Short mmCIF file of C-alpha atoms in Angstrom, two decimals:
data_model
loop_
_atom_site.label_atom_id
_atom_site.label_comp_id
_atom_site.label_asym_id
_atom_site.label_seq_id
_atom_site.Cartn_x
_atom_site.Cartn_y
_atom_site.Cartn_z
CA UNK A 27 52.31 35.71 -75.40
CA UNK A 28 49.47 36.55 -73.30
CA UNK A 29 51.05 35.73 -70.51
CA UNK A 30 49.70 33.57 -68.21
CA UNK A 31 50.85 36.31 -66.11
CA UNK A 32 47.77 37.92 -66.84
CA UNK A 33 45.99 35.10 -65.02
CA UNK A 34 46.10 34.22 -61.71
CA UNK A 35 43.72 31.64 -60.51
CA UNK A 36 43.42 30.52 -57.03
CA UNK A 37 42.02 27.30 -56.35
CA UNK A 38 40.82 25.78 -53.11
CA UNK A 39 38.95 23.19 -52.26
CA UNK A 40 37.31 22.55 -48.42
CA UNK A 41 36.21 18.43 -48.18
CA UNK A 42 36.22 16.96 -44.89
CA UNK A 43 34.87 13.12 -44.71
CA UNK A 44 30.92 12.74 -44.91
CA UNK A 45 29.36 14.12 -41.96
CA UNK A 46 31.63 16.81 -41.53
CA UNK A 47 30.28 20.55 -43.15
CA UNK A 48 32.92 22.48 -41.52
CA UNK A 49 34.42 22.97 -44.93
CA UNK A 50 36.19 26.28 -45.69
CA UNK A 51 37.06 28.14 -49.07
CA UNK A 52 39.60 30.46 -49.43
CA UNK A 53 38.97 33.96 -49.90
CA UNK A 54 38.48 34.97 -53.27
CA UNK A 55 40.61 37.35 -54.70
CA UNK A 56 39.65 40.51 -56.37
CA UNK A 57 39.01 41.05 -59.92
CA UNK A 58 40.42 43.85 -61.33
CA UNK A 59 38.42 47.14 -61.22
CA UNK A 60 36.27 45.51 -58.54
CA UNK A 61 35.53 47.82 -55.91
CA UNK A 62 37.97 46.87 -52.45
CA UNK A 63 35.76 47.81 -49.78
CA UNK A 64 32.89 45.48 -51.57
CA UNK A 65 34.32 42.07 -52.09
CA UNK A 66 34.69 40.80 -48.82
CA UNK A 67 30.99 40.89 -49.11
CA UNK A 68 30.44 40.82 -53.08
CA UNK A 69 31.05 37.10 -53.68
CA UNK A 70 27.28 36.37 -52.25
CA UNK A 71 28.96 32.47 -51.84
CA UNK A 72 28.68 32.53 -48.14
CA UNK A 73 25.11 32.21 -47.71
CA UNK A 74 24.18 29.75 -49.86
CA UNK A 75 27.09 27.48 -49.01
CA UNK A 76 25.75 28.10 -45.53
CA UNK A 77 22.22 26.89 -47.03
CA UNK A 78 23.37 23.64 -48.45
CA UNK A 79 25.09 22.86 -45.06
CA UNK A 80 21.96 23.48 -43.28
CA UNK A 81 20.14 20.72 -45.28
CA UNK A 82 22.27 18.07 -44.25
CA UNK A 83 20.35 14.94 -42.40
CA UNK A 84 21.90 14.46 -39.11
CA UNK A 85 20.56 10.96 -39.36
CA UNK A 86 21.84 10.00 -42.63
CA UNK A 87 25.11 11.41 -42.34
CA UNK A 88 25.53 9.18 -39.13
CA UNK A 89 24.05 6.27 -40.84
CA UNK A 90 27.39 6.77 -43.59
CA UNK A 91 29.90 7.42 -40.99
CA UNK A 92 28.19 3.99 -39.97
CA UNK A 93 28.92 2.05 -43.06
CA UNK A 94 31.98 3.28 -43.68
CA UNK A 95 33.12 1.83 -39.87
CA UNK A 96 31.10 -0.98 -40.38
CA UNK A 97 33.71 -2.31 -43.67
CA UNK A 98 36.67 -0.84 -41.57
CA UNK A 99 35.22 -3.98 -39.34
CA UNK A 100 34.33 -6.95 -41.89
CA UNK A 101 38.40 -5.71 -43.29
CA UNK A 102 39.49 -6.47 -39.36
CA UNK A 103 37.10 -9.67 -39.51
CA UNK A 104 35.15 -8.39 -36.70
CA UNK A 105 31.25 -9.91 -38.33
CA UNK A 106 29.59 -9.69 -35.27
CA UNK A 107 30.69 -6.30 -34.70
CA UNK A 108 29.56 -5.06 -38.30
CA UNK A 109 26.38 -6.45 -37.86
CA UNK A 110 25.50 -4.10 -34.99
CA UNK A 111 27.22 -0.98 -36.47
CA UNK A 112 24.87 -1.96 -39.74
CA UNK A 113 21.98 -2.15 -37.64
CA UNK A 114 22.70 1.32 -36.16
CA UNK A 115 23.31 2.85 -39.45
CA UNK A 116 19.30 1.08 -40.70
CA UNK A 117 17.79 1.99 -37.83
CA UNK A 118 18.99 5.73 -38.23
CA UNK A 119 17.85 6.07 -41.91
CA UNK A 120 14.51 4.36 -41.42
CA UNK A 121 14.04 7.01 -39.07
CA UNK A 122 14.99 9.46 -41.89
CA UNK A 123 12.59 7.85 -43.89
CA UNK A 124 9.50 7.99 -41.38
CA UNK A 125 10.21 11.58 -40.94
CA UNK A 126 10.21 12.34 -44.76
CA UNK A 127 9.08 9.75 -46.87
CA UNK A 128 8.92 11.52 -49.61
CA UNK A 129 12.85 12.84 -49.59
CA UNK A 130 14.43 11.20 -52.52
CA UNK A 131 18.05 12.18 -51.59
CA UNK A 132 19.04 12.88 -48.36
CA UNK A 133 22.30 15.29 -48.41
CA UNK A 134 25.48 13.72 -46.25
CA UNK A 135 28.12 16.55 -47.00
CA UNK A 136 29.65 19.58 -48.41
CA UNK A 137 32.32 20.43 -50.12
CA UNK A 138 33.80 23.91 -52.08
CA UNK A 139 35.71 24.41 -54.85
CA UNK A 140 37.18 27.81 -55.68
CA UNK A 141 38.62 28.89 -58.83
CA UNK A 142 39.04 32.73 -59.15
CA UNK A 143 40.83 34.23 -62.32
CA UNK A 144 42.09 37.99 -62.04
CA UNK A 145 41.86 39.22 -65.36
CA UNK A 146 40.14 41.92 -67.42
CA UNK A 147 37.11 41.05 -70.13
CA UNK A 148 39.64 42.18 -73.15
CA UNK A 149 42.41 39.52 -71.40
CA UNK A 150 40.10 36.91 -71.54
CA UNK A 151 39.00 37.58 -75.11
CA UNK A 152 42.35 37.81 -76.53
CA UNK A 153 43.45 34.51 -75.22
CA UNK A 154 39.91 33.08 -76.44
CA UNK A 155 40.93 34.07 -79.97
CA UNK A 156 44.29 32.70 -79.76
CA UNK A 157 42.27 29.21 -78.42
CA UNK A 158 40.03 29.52 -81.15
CA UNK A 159 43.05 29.46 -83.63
CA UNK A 160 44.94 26.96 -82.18
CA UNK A 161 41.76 24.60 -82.75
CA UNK A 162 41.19 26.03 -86.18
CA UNK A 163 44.84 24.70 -87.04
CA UNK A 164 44.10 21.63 -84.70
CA UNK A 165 46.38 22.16 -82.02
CA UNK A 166 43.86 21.17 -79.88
CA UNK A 167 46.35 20.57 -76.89
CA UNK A 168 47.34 24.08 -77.42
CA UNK A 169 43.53 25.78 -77.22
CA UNK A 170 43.18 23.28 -74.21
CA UNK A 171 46.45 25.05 -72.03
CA UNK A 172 45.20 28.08 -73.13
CA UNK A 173 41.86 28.19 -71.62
CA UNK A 174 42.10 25.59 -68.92
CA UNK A 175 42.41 28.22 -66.27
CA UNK A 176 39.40 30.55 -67.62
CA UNK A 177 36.92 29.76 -65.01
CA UNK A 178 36.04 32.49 -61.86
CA UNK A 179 33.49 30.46 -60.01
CA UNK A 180 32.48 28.59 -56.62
CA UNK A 181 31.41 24.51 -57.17
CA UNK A 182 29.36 23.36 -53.85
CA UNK A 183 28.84 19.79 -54.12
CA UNK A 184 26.80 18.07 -52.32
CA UNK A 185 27.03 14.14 -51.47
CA UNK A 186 23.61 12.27 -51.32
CA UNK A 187 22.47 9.09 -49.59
CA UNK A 188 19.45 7.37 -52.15
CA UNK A 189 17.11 6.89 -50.02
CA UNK A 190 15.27 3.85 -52.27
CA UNK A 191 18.28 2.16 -53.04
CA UNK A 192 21.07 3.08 -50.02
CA UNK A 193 18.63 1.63 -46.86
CA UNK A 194 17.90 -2.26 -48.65
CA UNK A 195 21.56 -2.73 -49.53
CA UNK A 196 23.04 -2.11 -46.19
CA UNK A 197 20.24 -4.52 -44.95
CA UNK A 198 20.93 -7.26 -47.34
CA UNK A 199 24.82 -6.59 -46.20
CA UNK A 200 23.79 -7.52 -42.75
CA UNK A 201 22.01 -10.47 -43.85
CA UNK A 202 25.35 -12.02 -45.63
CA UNK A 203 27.67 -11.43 -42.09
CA UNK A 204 25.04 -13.48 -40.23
CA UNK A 205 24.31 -15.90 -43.11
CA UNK A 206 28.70 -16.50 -42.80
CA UNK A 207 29.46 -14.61 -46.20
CA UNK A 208 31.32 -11.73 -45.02
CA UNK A 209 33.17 -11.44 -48.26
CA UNK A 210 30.13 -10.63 -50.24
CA UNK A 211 28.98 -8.23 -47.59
CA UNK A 212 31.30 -6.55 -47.91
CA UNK A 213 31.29 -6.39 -51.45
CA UNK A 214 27.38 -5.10 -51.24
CA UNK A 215 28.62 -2.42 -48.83
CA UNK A 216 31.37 -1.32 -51.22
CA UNK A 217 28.72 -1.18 -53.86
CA UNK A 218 26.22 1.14 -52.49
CA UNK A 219 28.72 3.42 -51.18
CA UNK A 220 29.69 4.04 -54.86
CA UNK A 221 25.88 4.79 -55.55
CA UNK A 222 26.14 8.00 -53.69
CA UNK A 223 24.81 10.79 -55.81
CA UNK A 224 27.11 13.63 -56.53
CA UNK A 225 25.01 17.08 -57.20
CA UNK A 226 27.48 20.39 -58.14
CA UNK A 227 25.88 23.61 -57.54
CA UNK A 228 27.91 26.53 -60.06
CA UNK A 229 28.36 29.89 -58.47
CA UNK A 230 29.83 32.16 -60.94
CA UNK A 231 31.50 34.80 -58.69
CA UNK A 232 31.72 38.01 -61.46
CA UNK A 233 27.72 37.15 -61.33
CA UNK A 234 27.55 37.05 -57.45
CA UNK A 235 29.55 39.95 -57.31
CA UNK A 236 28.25 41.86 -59.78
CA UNK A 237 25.15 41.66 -57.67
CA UNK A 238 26.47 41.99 -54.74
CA UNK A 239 27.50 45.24 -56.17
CA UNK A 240 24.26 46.46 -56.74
CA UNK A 241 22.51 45.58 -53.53
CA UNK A 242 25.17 48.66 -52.36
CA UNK A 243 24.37 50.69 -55.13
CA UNK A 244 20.43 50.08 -54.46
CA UNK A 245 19.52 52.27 -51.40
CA UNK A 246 21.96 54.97 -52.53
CA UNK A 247 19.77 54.76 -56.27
CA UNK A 248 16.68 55.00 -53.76
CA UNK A 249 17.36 58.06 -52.26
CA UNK A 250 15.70 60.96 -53.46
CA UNK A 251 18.38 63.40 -52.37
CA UNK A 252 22.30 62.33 -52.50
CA UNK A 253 25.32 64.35 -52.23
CA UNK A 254 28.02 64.43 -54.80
CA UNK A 255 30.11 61.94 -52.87
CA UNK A 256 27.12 59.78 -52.96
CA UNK A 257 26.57 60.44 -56.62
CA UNK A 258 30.54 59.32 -56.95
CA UNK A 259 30.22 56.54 -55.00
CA UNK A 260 26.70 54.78 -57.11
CA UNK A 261 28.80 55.26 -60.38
CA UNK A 262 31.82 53.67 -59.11
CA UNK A 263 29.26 50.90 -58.01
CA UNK A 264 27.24 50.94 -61.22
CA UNK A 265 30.88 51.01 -63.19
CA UNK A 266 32.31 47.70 -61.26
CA UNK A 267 29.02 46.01 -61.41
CA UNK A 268 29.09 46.45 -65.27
CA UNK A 269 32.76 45.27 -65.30
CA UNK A 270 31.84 42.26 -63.32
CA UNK A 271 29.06 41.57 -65.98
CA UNK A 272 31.44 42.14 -69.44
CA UNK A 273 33.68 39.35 -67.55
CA UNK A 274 30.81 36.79 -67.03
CA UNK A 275 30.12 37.28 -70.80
CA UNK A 276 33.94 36.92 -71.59
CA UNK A 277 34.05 33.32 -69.73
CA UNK A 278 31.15 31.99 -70.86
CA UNK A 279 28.86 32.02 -68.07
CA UNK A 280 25.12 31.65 -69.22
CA UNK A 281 23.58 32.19 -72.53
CA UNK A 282 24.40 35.96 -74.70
CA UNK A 283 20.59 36.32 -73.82
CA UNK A 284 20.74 36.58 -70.43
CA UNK A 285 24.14 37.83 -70.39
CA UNK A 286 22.91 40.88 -72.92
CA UNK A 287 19.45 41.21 -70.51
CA UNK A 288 21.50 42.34 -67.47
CA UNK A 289 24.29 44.49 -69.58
CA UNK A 290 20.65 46.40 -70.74
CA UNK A 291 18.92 46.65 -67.61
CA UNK A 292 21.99 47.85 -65.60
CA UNK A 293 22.18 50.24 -68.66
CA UNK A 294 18.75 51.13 -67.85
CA UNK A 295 19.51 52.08 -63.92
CA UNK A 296 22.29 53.83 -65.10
CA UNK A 297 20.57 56.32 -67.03
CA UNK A 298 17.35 56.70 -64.84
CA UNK A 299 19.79 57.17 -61.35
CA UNK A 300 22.66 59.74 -63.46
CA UNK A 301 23.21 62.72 -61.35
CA UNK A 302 20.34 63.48 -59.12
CA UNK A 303 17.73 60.84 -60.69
CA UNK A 304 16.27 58.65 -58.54
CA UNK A 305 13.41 55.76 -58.19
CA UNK A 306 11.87 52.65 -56.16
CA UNK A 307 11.99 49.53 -57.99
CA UNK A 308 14.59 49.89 -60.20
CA UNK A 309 16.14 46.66 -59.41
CA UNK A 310 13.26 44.27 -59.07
CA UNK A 311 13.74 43.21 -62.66
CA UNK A 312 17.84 42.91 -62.71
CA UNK A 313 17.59 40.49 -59.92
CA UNK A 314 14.99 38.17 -61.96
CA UNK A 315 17.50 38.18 -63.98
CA UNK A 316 20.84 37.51 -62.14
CA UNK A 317 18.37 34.36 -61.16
CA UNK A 318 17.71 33.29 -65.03
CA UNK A 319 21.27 33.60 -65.89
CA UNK A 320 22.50 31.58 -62.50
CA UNK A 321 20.06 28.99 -63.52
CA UNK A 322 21.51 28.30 -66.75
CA UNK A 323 25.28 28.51 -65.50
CA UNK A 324 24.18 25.14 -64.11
CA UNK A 325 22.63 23.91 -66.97
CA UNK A 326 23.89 20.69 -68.68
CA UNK A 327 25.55 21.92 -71.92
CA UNK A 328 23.65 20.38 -74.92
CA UNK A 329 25.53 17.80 -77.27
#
């Protein structure tokens, strides 16, 4: 009877076809206690969805949009026609290749995924104990309804050309057309376009905004003299980035460890910044750690 009521998640997702990055995601809403006047800043997504887009291979994503037109062609039995479209799309990615030889993958496109869950850490517990009993009487359907919407988090996933594989088997797909096997071309092209590697970067956003939250609350824990409305304000700061923490924990993101480091460390800041205290540095260890605990929110769970 915890109502689903409780949770609200809001999904979007921003794909475009390969070679397009101008991919959007939805604004995130608020999770409760979260300070207003942060979020539209505190999800910390932004940038490094802007980072991702910033790797992609002009080359490479023309050399796809090339394949892809190239079977639109062999489909409309237009050979010759492929064959020249497949030689623009080689020519472009050995040119990709003499610039970096050494690039493995070369990223195509990017897409985002947003799931955000408005909740409090005790909501998500309770319905993690009612999932929990539903599998300890083997409903297992039941504890799978029940949690399926407990994730708060941004997926960017990037689409990658293989750069030792991708460039020979559009080559060998030109070499069929003009051998008269257009069929089996085509076939070839189909193939390697299903050997496109898939990579999904995790963004928790309670951990993004958490610190987001505390890059605020830094300069006003820096200066040596604050007012009382100042004072107010780094609590209420301090207090959200906490609460952002405690849910991260509740859904699971990262190990206890790291999850237990930052709950410490913030406690830490807390105490050395209460009323008029003050100090440089206090955050240089807190953001090591927000790094650790992003790091293994993208980890492979073990079997």
């Amino acid at each position: 009877m915890i109502g689903l009521s409780l949770l609200a998640p809001g999904c979007s997702q921003g794909g475009n076809p390969p070679g397009n990055a101008q991919n959007e995601t939805a604004a995130a809403p608020a999770a409760v206690g979260a300070t207003p006047a942060a979020m539209p800043v505190a999800t910390g997504v932004g940038g490094r969805i802007a980072e991702r887009r910033r790797t992609l291979i002009t080359g490479a994503v023309s050399a796809l949009q090339e394949s892809y037109a190239a079977l639109d062609l062999l489909s409309a039995g237009k050979a010759d026609d492929a064959v020249q479209t497949l030689a623009r799309a080689s020519g472009k990615l050995d040119v990709v290749l003499a610039a970096e030889p050494k690039l493995a993958l070369a990223p195509v496109d990017v897409r985002v995924t947003t799931r955000d869950l408005i909740a409090t850490p005790a909501d998500v517990k309770a319905l993690r104990d009612l999932a929990e009993a539903a599998l300890d009487d083997g409903r297992i359907q039941d504890a799978r309804r029940l949690i399926a919407g407990l994730a708060s988090e941004s997926v960017v996933t990037t689409v990658n050309i293989p750069l030792a594989s991708y460039p020979g088997a559009i080559k060998q797909a030109a070499a069929r057309i003009l051998a008269g096997h257009p069929a089996e071309a085509k076939a070839m092209l189909e193939t390697a376009l299903a050997t496109l590697v898939v990579e999904d970067l995790i963004i928790p956003l309670p951990l993004a905004r958490a610190e987001a939250l505390l890059d605020l609350a830094q300069p006003l824990a820096e200066k040596a003299q604050r007012s009382a409305d100042e004072n107010k304000q780094l609590e209420r700061l301090l207090a959200d980035a906490r609460l952002q923490i405690d849910l991260a924990k509740a859904l699971g993101y990262a190990t206890k460890q790291d999850l237990d480091a930052l709950s410490d460390e913030l406690e830490t800041i807390d105490d050395k910044t209460r009323g008029e205290g003050s100090g440089m540095r206090l955050f240089d260890r807190i953001k090591a750690l927000f790094v650790q605990a992003n790091r293994q929110a993208n980890t492979p769970p073990r079997p």
